[in-house]
Structures are given as C-alpha cells and as structure tokens.
Amino acid sequence: MAEKKRAKNDGLMRAAGILVVANFMSSILGYVKNILITSLFGMGMQTDAYYAAFTIPDAIYTILVGGGISSAFIPVFSGYLTRGEKKDAYRMASTVLNLVAIVVMIFCVIGEIFAPQLLPVIVDFSDGGTAFFNLTVKLTRIMFFQCFFMCLIGICVGILQSYKKFTPSALGSISYNLIMIVVGFMLYKAGLGIAGFSIGVVTGALVDLIIQATPVIRSEFEYKPVLDIKHPGVMKFLKLFWPMLLGVSVSQLNLIVNKYFGTTVGKNTLSYMQNAQSIMQLPINILGYSIAVSIFPTMVDHFSRGEIQHYKDDVSSGIRNVVFLTLPASFGIIAVSRSLIRALYLQGRFSAGNVEILSELLVFYCIGIVGYSVRQVVCQGFYSIQETKIPVRINIFILCLNMVLSYLFVRSEEHTS
C-alpha cells in the first residue's frame, strides 16, 4: 500500500515537474516576445492595439475551453476510463469536440463581422482616435483564427491529461511562443509591422494544435463524427459545464473591466498593465497552474473511487506547496521590481520613464500572486468533485468588488490630477 502511494506521489511530482519546466520556458519566451515588441514599437498606440486585440478572442477561448470545458470534461471522461467504459468515453469526447468546433466557428465568424461594433464596448478609443481603432479591429480579426485553433487544442489537452500525458501540452506551449516570436519578427522585417506578430500568434497556435492532435490520433482514443447530445456522459458534462461557464465568464468580465478602466486612465496604460501582469503571471503559471493541473486528474480518480481522504490530501498538499513556493517569489519580485524592469525592458524605444511607471505597477500586481496561485488549486479541487456553484459565487463577488474599487480609484485619480 505504501509503495502504491509512493508511486502515485512520484507520478504527480514528475507531471508537476514537466509542467513547471515547460511553463517556465514558455513564460521566458513570452517575455522575450514582450521585450521584442516594446523594443520595436515602444509603449505606444501599436502595442496598445496589439494587447487590446487579444481581449475578445482570449475571452472566447478561456470561457469555452480554458476554464469551462476542460474542467467539466476531464472528470466525466476520466470517470469513464476509470470504470473501463471506453466506448462511452470516446463517444462523449467526440461529441464535445464536435460541439466545440461548431460553436467556436460560429463565434469566430460573428467576431470577424462585428469586431468594429464589439470592441468599443470593452476598449475606450476616445484618446487613441481613428488610427488606434482601425488597427485594433484589424489585429482582432487576425486573432480570431488563433481562437479557433486554441479551442481545439484545449479539448486535445483534456484528452491527453486524462491519460496522464503532460509532455505534449508542455512541448506545445513552448513551440507556440517560439513560433510566435520567429514568425512575428520575420513578418515585421518584411514590412507588416505589428500585424506580423498577430500572424505569428495564429501560426504558433496552428503548430501547437498539430503537436497536441498527433498523440491523440496515435493513442487508443477513437474519434467519432457524432453529435450525441442525449448521451449520459454529454448530459452530465453539460450539467457541469453551465455553472462553470458562468463562473469563468465572470472572471473574463473581470479582466475586461480592468482593461476598460485602464484605457480610460490615459494613453499606453493598457501596455503597462499587460506587461506588469505578464511578469506577475510567471510564478502563477509556473508554480500555481502547474501544480493544480498536475494533481487534477489524480483528485478526480480518488474522488471517483470514493477515496475521500486521499482527495483531501491532494488538495492540502497542493495548497501547501503553492504557498511555500509563491510567497517568496512574490516578495522577491517586489524587492527587485525596478531593477528587473530595467534589465528586461530598458532598450530600443522603452525609456527610463517607462521603467518607473511599469515597476510601480508591478509591485501592486505582485500582491495577488499567492491568492491567484492558491485559487488555481482550490478551483480544481471543487471541479474534481463536480461542485461548480461555490466558484461561481466567489467570482461574482470578486467582479463586483473589482468594479467598485476600479471606479473609485479611477475617479480618485481624476480628481487628484
């Protein structure tokens, strides 16, 4: 019994290790991309438009796959595999995959057509003028192709992680950022400007999809061209998905609120926010996200078998490990924030004045590192036991609090300036 538990722990550590290394390398490449963009374009209209263009496509991906579908898909699919009901597992997974492809395609077509009408709802273009608006619309329409690929990637990753296969997702995330940098810079040199990096994003997503889909095709998984909505597994998935959809939608609305209030403060604020947030996300992605994702299939297995104490141990261990690792990371980044920004960004069109603003903003973002990281584990713990209502209530409370505080602080800034 002890050897079996030790083997499970070793498997968890290996999975977490793979994801930690992959997320670290992917995040480093993400910084290289950000540094390259700020060096080439500075903190101006083009970088603001580039970051604003991610808003709607990223929201669609995160709502449908990043938080909602994957968290509802893995418990149901893994449950079938645990019970040896492979035919039902394949039929359920194929139906979900087909549904996602159809729904995302519809959303992308709507987004391509109505981008000029949708963007002013979430971005304040009053300071940037027509040029800022037109560029953001152009880049957003390019990004919708990436959204379609990423949604399919999400389902493939869910299938692979149900089989405890984490290497493809690790390689895919690294390749995504690497391709984005190489293609983006080449197209920039070819005269496409910031649009070249948007095309690089789409190309990176396509390569990532190929990396994820290949092992799924080669595995024992059997794809079926069906839409069996009445299948018990699909019905169970949908029952879990809708509350998760609401919860993740609230989280995305929270990000949109931040971006909207950021664009009302002044020019280039969105670029500062995006760069500060990307640094803050480093320990969250490398440590919090990696640990949460690696223990999620195991928590599902333990709960499915009725091993409640093992499930509780998984959650407890995940939270303790995340706090132990992210707390010093948070204080460390705060302590060296100015030196870190200067070392990373002070080149090209990025000035010393930009360093001061970005480093001050980074300090405030880093206060939330531990909370965001623990939240990853706690939410996965709720989802693994198919409890979806509590995370929704928490997200709604956070959204309301964020809107009130953002409004008050922005108004306070307007009065003092």
Tab-separated table of C-alpha atoms in Angstrom:
chain	number	residue	atom	x	y	z
A	1	MET	CA	0.000	0.000	0.000
A	2	ALA	CA	2.836	2.357	0.919
A	3	GLU	CA	4.661	1.529	-2.311
A	4	LYS	CA	1.496	2.227	-4.324
A	5	LYS	CA	1.034	5.599	-2.637
A	6	ARG	CA	4.720	6.403	-3.184
A	7	ALA	CA	4.382	5.530	-6.868
A	8	LYS	CA	1.376	7.865	-7.189
A	9	ASN	CA	3.289	10.669	-5.486
A	10	ASP	CA	6.257	10.098	-7.793
A	11	GLY	CA	3.917	10.293	-10.775
A	12	LEU	CA	2.458	13.560	-9.518
A	13	MET	CA	5.919	15.009	-8.973
A	14	ARG	CA	7.011	14.007	-12.477
A	15	ALA	CA	3.884	15.535	-14.006
A	16	ALA	CA	4.301	18.719	-11.982
A	17	GLY	CA	7.994	18.833	-12.886
A	18	ILE	CA	7.249	18.563	-16.610
A	19	LEU	CA	4.683	21.357	-16.421
A	20	VAL	CA	6.892	23.569	-14.246
A	21	VAL	CA	9.804	23.332	-16.688
A	22	ALA	CA	7.541	23.799	-19.710
A	23	ASN	CA	5.694	26.763	-18.219
A	24	PHE	CA	8.995	28.314	-17.179
A	25	MET	CA	10.427	28.040	-20.690
A	26	SER	CA	7.149	29.163	-22.252
A	27	SER	CA	6.952	32.163	-19.913
A	28	ILE	CA	10.553	33.125	-20.658
A	29	LEU	CA	9.763	33.026	-24.370
A	30	GLY	CA	6.671	35.111	-23.647
A	31	TYR	CA	8.877	37.730	-22.016
A	32	VAL	CA	11.233	37.650	-24.966
A	33	LYS	CA	8.231	38.383	-27.185
A	34	ASN	CA	7.075	41.263	-24.965
A	35	ILE	CA	10.582	42.702	-24.760
A	36	LEU	CA	10.948	42.439	-28.522
A	37	ILE	CA	7.625	44.187	-29.143
A	38	THR	CA	8.300	47.020	-26.678
A	39	SER	CA	11.800	47.436	-28.110
A	40	LEU	CA	10.493	47.677	-31.668
A	41	PHE	CA	7.310	49.692	-31.055
A	42	GLY	CA	7.745	51.293	-27.608
A	43	MET	CA	4.800	51.818	-25.234
A	44	GLY	CA	2.534	53.436	-27.798
A	45	MET	CA	-0.552	53.030	-29.923
A	46	GLN	CA	0.610	49.907	-31.754
A	47	THR	CA	1.378	47.949	-28.586
A	48	ASP	CA	-1.918	49.077	-27.036
A	49	ALA	CA	-3.770	47.886	-30.139
A	50	TYR	CA	-1.888	44.565	-30.111
A	51	TYR	CA	-2.781	43.805	-26.496
A	52	ALA	CA	-6.357	45.042	-26.906
A	53	ALA	CA	-6.798	42.715	-29.891
A	54	PHE	CA	-6.378	39.682	-27.624
A	55	THR	CA	-9.363	40.620	-25.450
A	56	ILE	CA	-12.337	39.120	-27.327
A	57	PRO	CA	-10.598	36.010	-28.800
A	58	ASP	CA	-8.965	35.209	-25.453
A	59	ALA	CA	-12.286	35.640	-23.656
A	60	ILE	CA	-13.981	33.173	-26.025
A	61	TYR	CA	-11.192	30.632	-25.594
A	62	THR	CA	-10.996	30.947	-21.805
A	63	ILE	CA	-14.764	30.771	-21.321
A	64	LEU	CA	-15.340	27.809	-23.627
A	65	VAL	CA	-12.167	25.806	-23.076
A	66	GLY	CA	-9.585	27.364	-20.777
A	67	GLY	CA	-11.742	27.198	-17.665
A	68	GLY	CA	-15.170	25.831	-18.510
A	69	ILE	CA	-14.950	22.865	-20.846
A	70	SER	CA	-11.650	21.410	-19.664
A	71	SER	CA	-12.732	21.433	-16.005
A	72	ALA	CA	-16.065	19.777	-16.863
A	73	PHE	CA	-14.628	17.437	-19.493
A	74	ILE	CA	-11.825	15.735	-17.558
A	75	PRO	CA	-13.945	14.473	-14.586
A	76	VAL	CA	-16.542	12.875	-16.901
A	77	PHE	CA	-14.066	11.463	-19.433
A	78	SER	CA	-11.705	10.187	-16.707
A	79	GLY	CA	-14.651	8.626	-14.888
A	80	TYR	CA	-15.476	6.508	-17.938
A	81	LEU	CA	-11.826	5.489	-18.332
A	82	THR	CA	-11.551	4.589	-14.632
A	83	ARG	CA	-14.588	2.293	-14.972
A	84	GLY	CA	-13.255	0.770	-18.208
A	85	GLU	CA	-16.167	2.133	-20.288
A	86	LYS	CA	-14.024	3.215	-23.224
A	87	LYS	CA	-16.718	3.260	-25.919
A	88	ASP	CA	-18.832	5.689	-23.910
A	89	ALA	CA	-15.734	7.761	-23.157
A	90	TYR	CA	-14.863	8.058	-26.863
A	91	ARG	CA	-18.424	8.866	-27.906
A	92	MET	CA	-18.783	11.520	-25.205
A	93	ALA	CA	-15.392	13.109	-26.011
A	94	SER	CA	-16.072	13.115	-29.762
A	95	THR	CA	-19.421	14.815	-29.247
A	96	VAL	CA	-17.858	17.512	-27.045
A	97	LEU	CA	-15.047	18.058	-29.558
A	98	ASN	CA	-17.518	18.432	-32.427
A	99	LEU	CA	-19.734	20.780	-30.417
A	100	VAL	CA	-16.768	22.979	-29.513
A	101	ALA	CA	-15.621	23.170	-33.139
A	102	ILE	CA	-19.091	24.220	-34.338
A	103	VAL	CA	-19.755	26.745	-31.564
A	104	VAL	CA	-16.324	28.341	-31.771
A	105	MET	CA	-16.570	28.627	-35.537
A	106	ILE	CA	-19.886	30.467	-35.147
A	107	PHE	CA	-18.385	32.828	-32.558
A	108	CYS	CA	-15.356	33.495	-34.741
A	109	VAL	CA	-17.497	34.343	-37.783
A	110	ILE	CA	-19.596	36.707	-35.651
A	111	GLY	CA	-16.430	38.267	-34.273
A	112	GLU	CA	-14.910	38.753	-37.712
A	113	ILE	CA	-18.034	40.529	-38.944
A	114	PHE	CA	-18.919	42.594	-35.872
A	115	ALA	CA	-15.479	43.403	-34.449
A	116	PRO	CA	-15.955	47.183	-35.066
A	117	GLN	CA	-19.182	47.099	-33.046
A	118	LEU	CA	-17.903	44.844	-30.235
A	119	LEU	CA	-14.551	46.469	-29.475
A	120	PRO	CA	-15.848	49.902	-28.315
A	121	VAL	CA	-17.823	48.090	-25.613
A	122	ILE	CA	-14.631	46.866	-23.925
A	123	VAL	CA	-11.983	49.410	-25.003
A	124	ASP	CA	-12.086	53.212	-24.700
A	125	PHE	CA	-10.855	54.598	-28.044
A	126	SER	CA	-11.501	58.263	-27.219
A	127	ASP	CA	-7.815	59.076	-26.623
A	128	GLY	CA	-6.375	56.957	-29.444
A	129	GLY	CA	-8.537	58.203	-32.289
A	130	THR	CA	-9.439	56.530	-35.562
A	131	ALA	CA	-5.974	55.091	-36.216
A	132	PHE	CA	-5.973	53.223	-32.884
A	133	PHE	CA	-9.493	51.900	-33.513
A	134	ASN	CA	-8.799	50.710	-37.073
A	135	LEU	CA	-5.561	48.976	-36.089
A	136	THR	CA	-7.227	47.209	-33.144
A	137	VAL	CA	-10.048	45.978	-35.392
A	138	LYS	CA	-7.541	44.687	-37.946
A	139	LEU	CA	-5.466	42.814	-35.359
A	140	THR	CA	-8.560	41.420	-33.609
A	141	ARG	CA	-9.808	39.901	-36.851
A	142	ILE	CA	-6.451	38.180	-37.301
A	143	MET	CA	-6.537	36.864	-33.714
A	144	PHE	CA	-9.871	35.096	-34.213
A	145	PHE	CA	-8.098	32.411	-36.272
A	146	GLN	CA	-5.882	31.736	-33.244
A	147	CYS	CA	-9.002	31.450	-31.088
A	148	PHE	CA	-10.377	28.596	-33.217
A	149	PHE	CA	-7.122	26.624	-33.061
A	150	MET	CA	-6.722	27.174	-29.302
A	151	CYS	CA	-10.205	25.857	-28.552
A	152	LEU	CA	-9.448	22.602	-30.373
A	153	ILE	CA	-6.121	22.445	-28.532
A	154	GLY	CA	-7.984	22.662	-25.225
A	155	ILE	CA	-10.020	19.521	-25.923
A	156	CYS	CA	-6.954	17.595	-27.114
A	157	VAL	CA	-5.085	18.583	-23.952
A	158	GLY	CA	-8.064	17.449	-21.842
A	159	ILE	CA	-7.993	14.033	-23.518
A	160	LEU	CA	-4.227	13.663	-23.078
A	161	GLN	CA	-4.245	14.777	-19.445
A	162	SER	CA	-6.992	12.265	-18.691
A	163	TYR	CA	-4.449	9.657	-19.798
A	164	LYS	CA	-1.851	11.379	-17.529
A	165	LYS	CA	0.090	12.544	-20.612
A	166	PHE	CA	1.502	16.025	-19.960
A	167	THR	CA	4.510	16.157	-22.306
A	168	PRO	CA	2.596	17.176	-25.487
A	169	SER	CA	0.992	20.174	-23.773
A	170	ALA	CA	4.415	21.130	-22.421
A	171	LEU	CA	6.036	20.978	-25.855
A	172	GLY	CA	3.081	22.754	-27.442
A	173	SER	CA	3.243	25.766	-25.120
A	174	ILE	CA	6.964	26.190	-25.789
A	175	SER	CA	6.538	25.827	-29.555
A	176	TYR	CA	3.623	28.288	-29.533
A	177	ASN	CA	5.717	31.103	-28.103
A	178	LEU	CA	8.821	30.253	-30.110
A	179	ILE	CA	6.945	30.207	-33.432
A	180	MET	CA	5.166	33.423	-32.458
A	181	ILE	CA	8.497	35.212	-31.956
A	182	VAL	CA	10.219	33.882	-35.079
A	183	VAL	CA	7.298	34.374	-37.473
A	184	GLY	CA	6.357	37.733	-35.942
A	185	PHE	CA	9.867	39.148	-36.267
A	186	MET	CA	10.287	37.823	-39.817
A	187	LEU	CA	6.986	39.399	-40.910
A	188	TYR	CA	7.909	42.642	-39.123
A	189	LYS	CA	11.122	42.729	-41.152
A	190	ALA	CA	9.028	42.061	-44.260
A	191	GLY	CA	7.127	45.280	-43.601
A	192	LEU	CA	3.924	44.070	-41.909
A	193	GLY	CA	4.605	45.920	-38.653
A	194	ILE	CA	2.730	44.856	-35.524
A	195	ALA	CA	0.339	42.798	-37.681
A	196	GLY	CA	3.248	40.431	-38.288
A	197	PHE	CA	3.227	39.456	-34.612
A	198	SER	CA	-0.532	38.857	-34.755
A	199	ILE	CA	0.001	36.474	-37.666
A	200	GLY	CA	2.795	34.892	-35.623
A	201	VAL	CA	0.266	34.226	-32.847
A	202	VAL	CA	-2.012	32.397	-35.306
A	203	THR	CA	0.884	30.375	-36.736
A	204	GLY	CA	2.052	29.394	-33.244
A	205	ALA	CA	-1.449	28.211	-32.347
A	206	LEU	CA	-1.640	26.084	-35.517
A	207	VAL	CA	1.686	24.405	-34.721
A	208	ASP	CA	0.531	23.820	-31.135
A	209	LEU	CA	-2.654	22.161	-32.431
A	210	ILE	CA	-0.622	19.796	-34.610
A	211	ILE	CA	1.562	18.883	-31.612
A	212	GLN	CA	-1.481	18.119	-29.431
A	213	ALA	CA	-3.567	16.361	-32.079
A	214	THR	CA	-0.796	13.987	-33.223
A	215	PRO	CA	-0.556	11.940	-29.963
A	216	VAL	CA	-4.358	11.916	-29.656
A	217	ILE	CA	-4.629	10.407	-33.152
A	218	ARG	CA	-1.904	7.869	-32.372
A	219	SER	CA	-3.379	6.904	-28.992
A	220	GLU	CA	-6.154	4.404	-28.333
A	221	PHE	CA	-8.683	7.244	-28.459
A	222	GLU	CA	-11.224	6.675	-31.247
A	223	TYR	CA	-12.727	9.810	-32.755
A	224	LYS	CA	-16.339	9.550	-33.951
A	225	PRO	CA	-18.111	12.120	-36.185
A	226	VAL	CA	-21.203	12.261	-33.970
A	227	LEU	CA	-23.326	14.797	-32.085
A	228	ASP	CA	-24.937	12.544	-29.475
A	229	ILE	CA	-26.355	15.281	-27.240
A	230	LYS	CA	-28.544	12.790	-25.351
A	231	HIS	CA	-25.601	10.593	-24.352
A	232	PRO	CA	-25.492	10.331	-20.496
A	233	GLY	CA	-21.869	11.477	-20.454
A	234	VAL	CA	-22.625	14.501	-22.621
A	235	MET	CA	-25.646	15.378	-20.473
A	236	LYS	CA	-23.506	15.106	-17.345
A	237	PHE	CA	-20.823	17.227	-18.988
A	238	LEU	CA	-23.350	19.937	-19.892
A	239	LYS	CA	-24.759	19.881	-16.356
A	240	LEU	CA	-21.280	20.576	-15.009
A	241	PHE	CA	-20.342	22.982	-17.781
A	242	TRP	CA	-23.048	25.638	-17.491
A	243	PRO	CA	-22.222	26.731	-13.915
A	244	MET	CA	-18.522	26.695	-14.844
A	245	LEU	CA	-19.312	28.760	-17.927
A	246	LEU	CA	-20.966	31.368	-15.725
A	247	GLY	CA	-18.038	31.384	-13.305
A	248	VAL	CA	-15.366	31.693	-15.988
A	249	SER	CA	-17.438	34.301	-17.832
A	250	VAL	CA	-17.448	36.381	-14.676
A	251	SER	CA	-13.656	36.024	-14.421
A	252	GLN	CA	-13.235	37.154	-18.017
A	253	LEU	CA	-15.609	40.036	-17.446
A	254	ASN	CA	-13.359	40.963	-14.547
A	255	LEU	CA	-10.371	41.203	-16.913
A	256	ILE	CA	-12.399	43.202	-19.429
A	257	VAL	CA	-13.394	45.640	-16.674
A	258	ASN	CA	-9.715	46.087	-15.799
A	259	LYS	CA	-8.816	46.778	-19.429
A	260	TYR	CA	-11.686	49.197	-19.906
A	261	PHE	CA	-10.820	51.256	-16.834
A	262	GLY	CA	-7.161	51.074	-17.845
A	263	THR	CA	-7.865	52.627	-21.225
A	264	THR	CA	-9.860	55.445	-19.569
A	265	VAL	CA	-6.872	56.473	-17.426
A	266	GLY	CA	-4.722	57.535	-20.375
A	267	LYS	CA	-2.686	56.500	-23.389
A	268	ASN	CA	-0.393	53.470	-23.172
A	269	THR	CA	-1.932	52.346	-19.851
A	270	LEU	CA	-3.066	49.077	-21.417
A	271	SER	CA	0.500	48.268	-22.476
A	272	TYR	CA	1.807	48.941	-18.971
A	273	MET	CA	-0.917	46.769	-17.452
A	274	GLN	CA	-0.279	43.909	-19.865
A	275	ASN	CA	3.486	43.864	-19.295
A	276	ALA	CA	3.168	44.100	-15.500
A	277	GLN	CA	0.551	41.374	-15.493
A	278	SER	CA	2.695	39.090	-17.654
A	279	ILE	CA	5.525	39.270	-15.100
A	280	MET	CA	3.104	38.706	-12.224
A	281	GLN	CA	1.729	35.656	-14.057
A	282	LEU	CA	5.166	33.986	-14.193
A	283	PRO	CA	5.101	32.362	-10.722
A	284	ILE	CA	1.348	31.766	-11.042
A	285	ASN	CA	1.752	29.822	-14.301
A	286	ILE	CA	4.997	28.082	-13.415
A	287	LEU	CA	4.039	27.080	-9.870
A	288	GLY	CA	0.321	27.526	-9.147
A	289	TYR	CA	-1.061	26.431	-12.508
A	290	SER	CA	1.416	23.574	-12.970
A	291	ILE	CA	0.682	22.054	-9.558
A	292	ALA	CA	-3.094	22.495	-9.951
A	293	VAL	CA	-3.187	20.907	-13.409
A	294	SER	CA	-0.892	18.025	-12.477
A	295	ILE	CA	-2.961	16.967	-9.442
A	296	PHE	CA	-6.382	17.483	-11.067
A	297	PRO	CA	-6.676	14.060	-12.795
A	298	THR	CA	-5.475	12.368	-9.598
A	299	MET	CA	-8.065	14.220	-7.492
A	300	VAL	CA	-10.733	13.091	-9.958
A	301	ASP	CA	-9.548	9.475	-9.725
A	302	HIS	CA	-9.519	9.489	-5.914
A	303	PHE	CA	-12.992	11.009	-5.697
A	304	SER	CA	-14.369	8.629	-8.360
A	305	ARG	CA	-13.108	5.656	-6.315
A	306	GLY	CA	-14.525	7.049	-3.063
A	307	GLU	CA	-11.040	7.629	-1.605
A	308	ILE	CA	-12.050	10.888	0.092
A	309	GLN	CA	-9.076	11.095	2.458
A	310	HIS	CA	-6.663	10.770	-0.459
A	311	TYR	CA	-8.597	13.509	-2.244
A	312	LYS	CA	-8.293	15.778	0.804
A	313	ASP	CA	-4.579	15.034	0.991
A	314	ASP	CA	-4.222	16.040	-2.661
A	315	VAL	CA	-5.903	19.410	-2.068
A	316	SER	CA	-3.995	20.071	1.164
A	317	SER	CA	-0.653	19.155	-0.371
A	318	GLY	CA	-1.342	21.300	-3.435
A	319	ILE	CA	-2.208	24.389	-1.374
A	320	ARG	CA	0.794	23.991	0.939
A	321	ASN	CA	3.205	23.523	-1.955
A	322	VAL	CA	1.792	26.516	-3.826
A	323	VAL	CA	2.028	28.847	-0.801
A	324	PHE	CA	5.519	27.603	0.057
A	325	LEU	CA	6.759	28.371	-3.460
A	326	THR	CA	4.842	31.519	-4.450
A	327	LEU	CA	5.128	33.550	-1.226
A	328	PRO	CA	8.915	34.082	-1.518
A	329	ALA	CA	8.502	34.598	-5.268
A	330	SER	CA	6.036	37.415	-4.610
A	331	PHE	CA	8.297	39.209	-2.124
A	332	GLY	CA	11.314	38.626	-4.345
A	333	ILE	CA	9.767	40.248	-7.414
A	334	ILE	CA	8.569	43.216	-5.325
A	335	ALA	CA	12.065	43.686	-3.873
A	336	VAL	CA	13.796	43.788	-7.276
A	337	SER	CA	10.931	45.211	-9.360
A	338	ARG	CA	12.749	48.340	-10.576
A	339	SER	CA	15.996	46.501	-11.339
A	340	LEU	CA	14.076	43.687	-13.016
A	341	ILE	CA	12.155	46.022	-15.334
A	342	ARG	CA	15.310	47.939	-16.164
A	343	ALA	CA	17.187	44.748	-17.030
A	344	LEU	CA	14.355	43.283	-19.092
A	345	TYR	CA	12.908	46.257	-20.944
A	346	LEU	CA	15.294	49.252	-20.999
A	347	GLN	CA	16.290	49.156	-24.654
A	348	GLY	CA	15.125	50.420	-28.010
A	349	ARG	CA	12.082	52.688	-27.637
A	350	PHE	CA	11.492	51.749	-23.985
A	351	SER	CA	12.653	54.727	-21.869
A	352	ALA	CA	13.781	55.216	-18.249
A	353	GLY	CA	10.440	56.919	-17.559
A	354	ASN	CA	8.667	53.763	-18.706
A	355	VAL	CA	10.761	51.774	-16.201
A	356	GLU	CA	9.482	53.810	-13.251
A	357	ILE	CA	5.817	53.520	-14.218
A	358	LEU	CA	5.961	49.806	-15.025
A	359	SER	CA	7.911	48.877	-11.869
A	360	GLU	CA	5.437	50.724	-9.616
A	361	LEU	CA	2.503	48.975	-11.285
A	362	LEU	CA	4.249	45.608	-10.970
A	363	VAL	CA	4.529	45.962	-7.174
A	364	PHE	CA	0.748	46.193	-6.819
A	365	TYR	CA	0.151	43.264	-9.174
A	366	CYS	CA	2.541	41.047	-7.191
A	367	ILE	CA	0.417	41.370	-4.039
A	368	GLY	CA	-2.063	38.972	-5.643
A	369	ILE	CA	0.395	36.238	-6.684
A	370	VAL	CA	-0.230	33.922	-3.707
A	371	GLY	CA	-4.006	34.355	-3.835
A	372	TYR	CA	-4.250	33.702	-7.567
A	373	SER	CA	-1.998	30.635	-7.262
A	374	VAL	CA	-3.947	29.090	-4.373
A	375	ARG	CA	-7.162	29.818	-6.272
A	376	GLN	CA	-5.934	27.540	-9.080
A	377	VAL	CA	-5.691	24.571	-6.715
A	378	VAL	CA	-8.906	25.325	-4.828
A	379	CYS	CA	-10.977	25.667	-8.010
A	380	GLN	CA	-9.605	22.403	-9.378
A	381	GLY	CA	-10.483	20.812	-6.052
A	382	PHE	CA	-14.101	21.957	-6.387
A	383	TYR	CA	-14.322	20.896	-10.036
A	384	SER	CA	-12.871	17.440	-9.345
A	385	ILE	CA	-15.808	16.674	-7.006
A	386	GLN	CA	-18.212	18.254	-9.521
A	387	GLU	CA	-19.015	21.218	-7.236
A	388	THR	CA	-19.464	24.237	-9.507
A	389	LYS	CA	-21.671	26.688	-7.608
A	390	ILE	CA	-19.186	27.872	-4.974
A	391	PRO	CA	-16.536	29.051	-7.509
A	392	VAL	CA	-19.268	30.979	-9.357
A	393	ARG	CA	-20.333	32.797	-6.192
A	394	ILE	CA	-16.730	33.676	-5.384
A	395	ASN	CA	-16.122	35.021	-8.901
A	396	ILE	CA	-19.280	37.136	-8.835
A	397	PHE	CA	-18.250	38.676	-5.505
A	398	ILE	CA	-14.743	39.426	-6.864
A	399	LEU	CA	-16.207	41.006	-10.014
A	400	CYS	CA	-18.492	43.319	-8.040
A	401	LEU	CA	-15.675	44.297	-5.694
A	402	ASN	CA	-13.304	44.923	-8.607
A	403	MET	CA	-15.801	47.132	-10.443
A	404	VAL	CA	-16.479	49.240	-7.350
A	405	LEU	CA	-12.809	49.641	-6.444
A	406	SER	CA	-11.753	50.338	-10.045
A	407	TYR	CA	-14.383	53.039	-10.401
A	408	LEU	CA	-13.463	54.651	-7.064
A	409	PHE	CA	-9.709	54.613	-7.713
A	410	VAL	CA	-10.067	55.952	-11.265
A	411	ARG	CA	-12.338	58.750	-10.057
A	412	SER	CA	-9.877	59.493	-7.247
A	413	GLU	CA	-7.033	59.705	-9.758
A	414	GLU	CA	-9.043	62.083	-11.948
A	415	HIS	CA	-9.686	64.415	-9.017
A	416	THR	CA	-6.066	64.465	-7.851
A	417	SER	CA	-4.571	65.012	-11.315
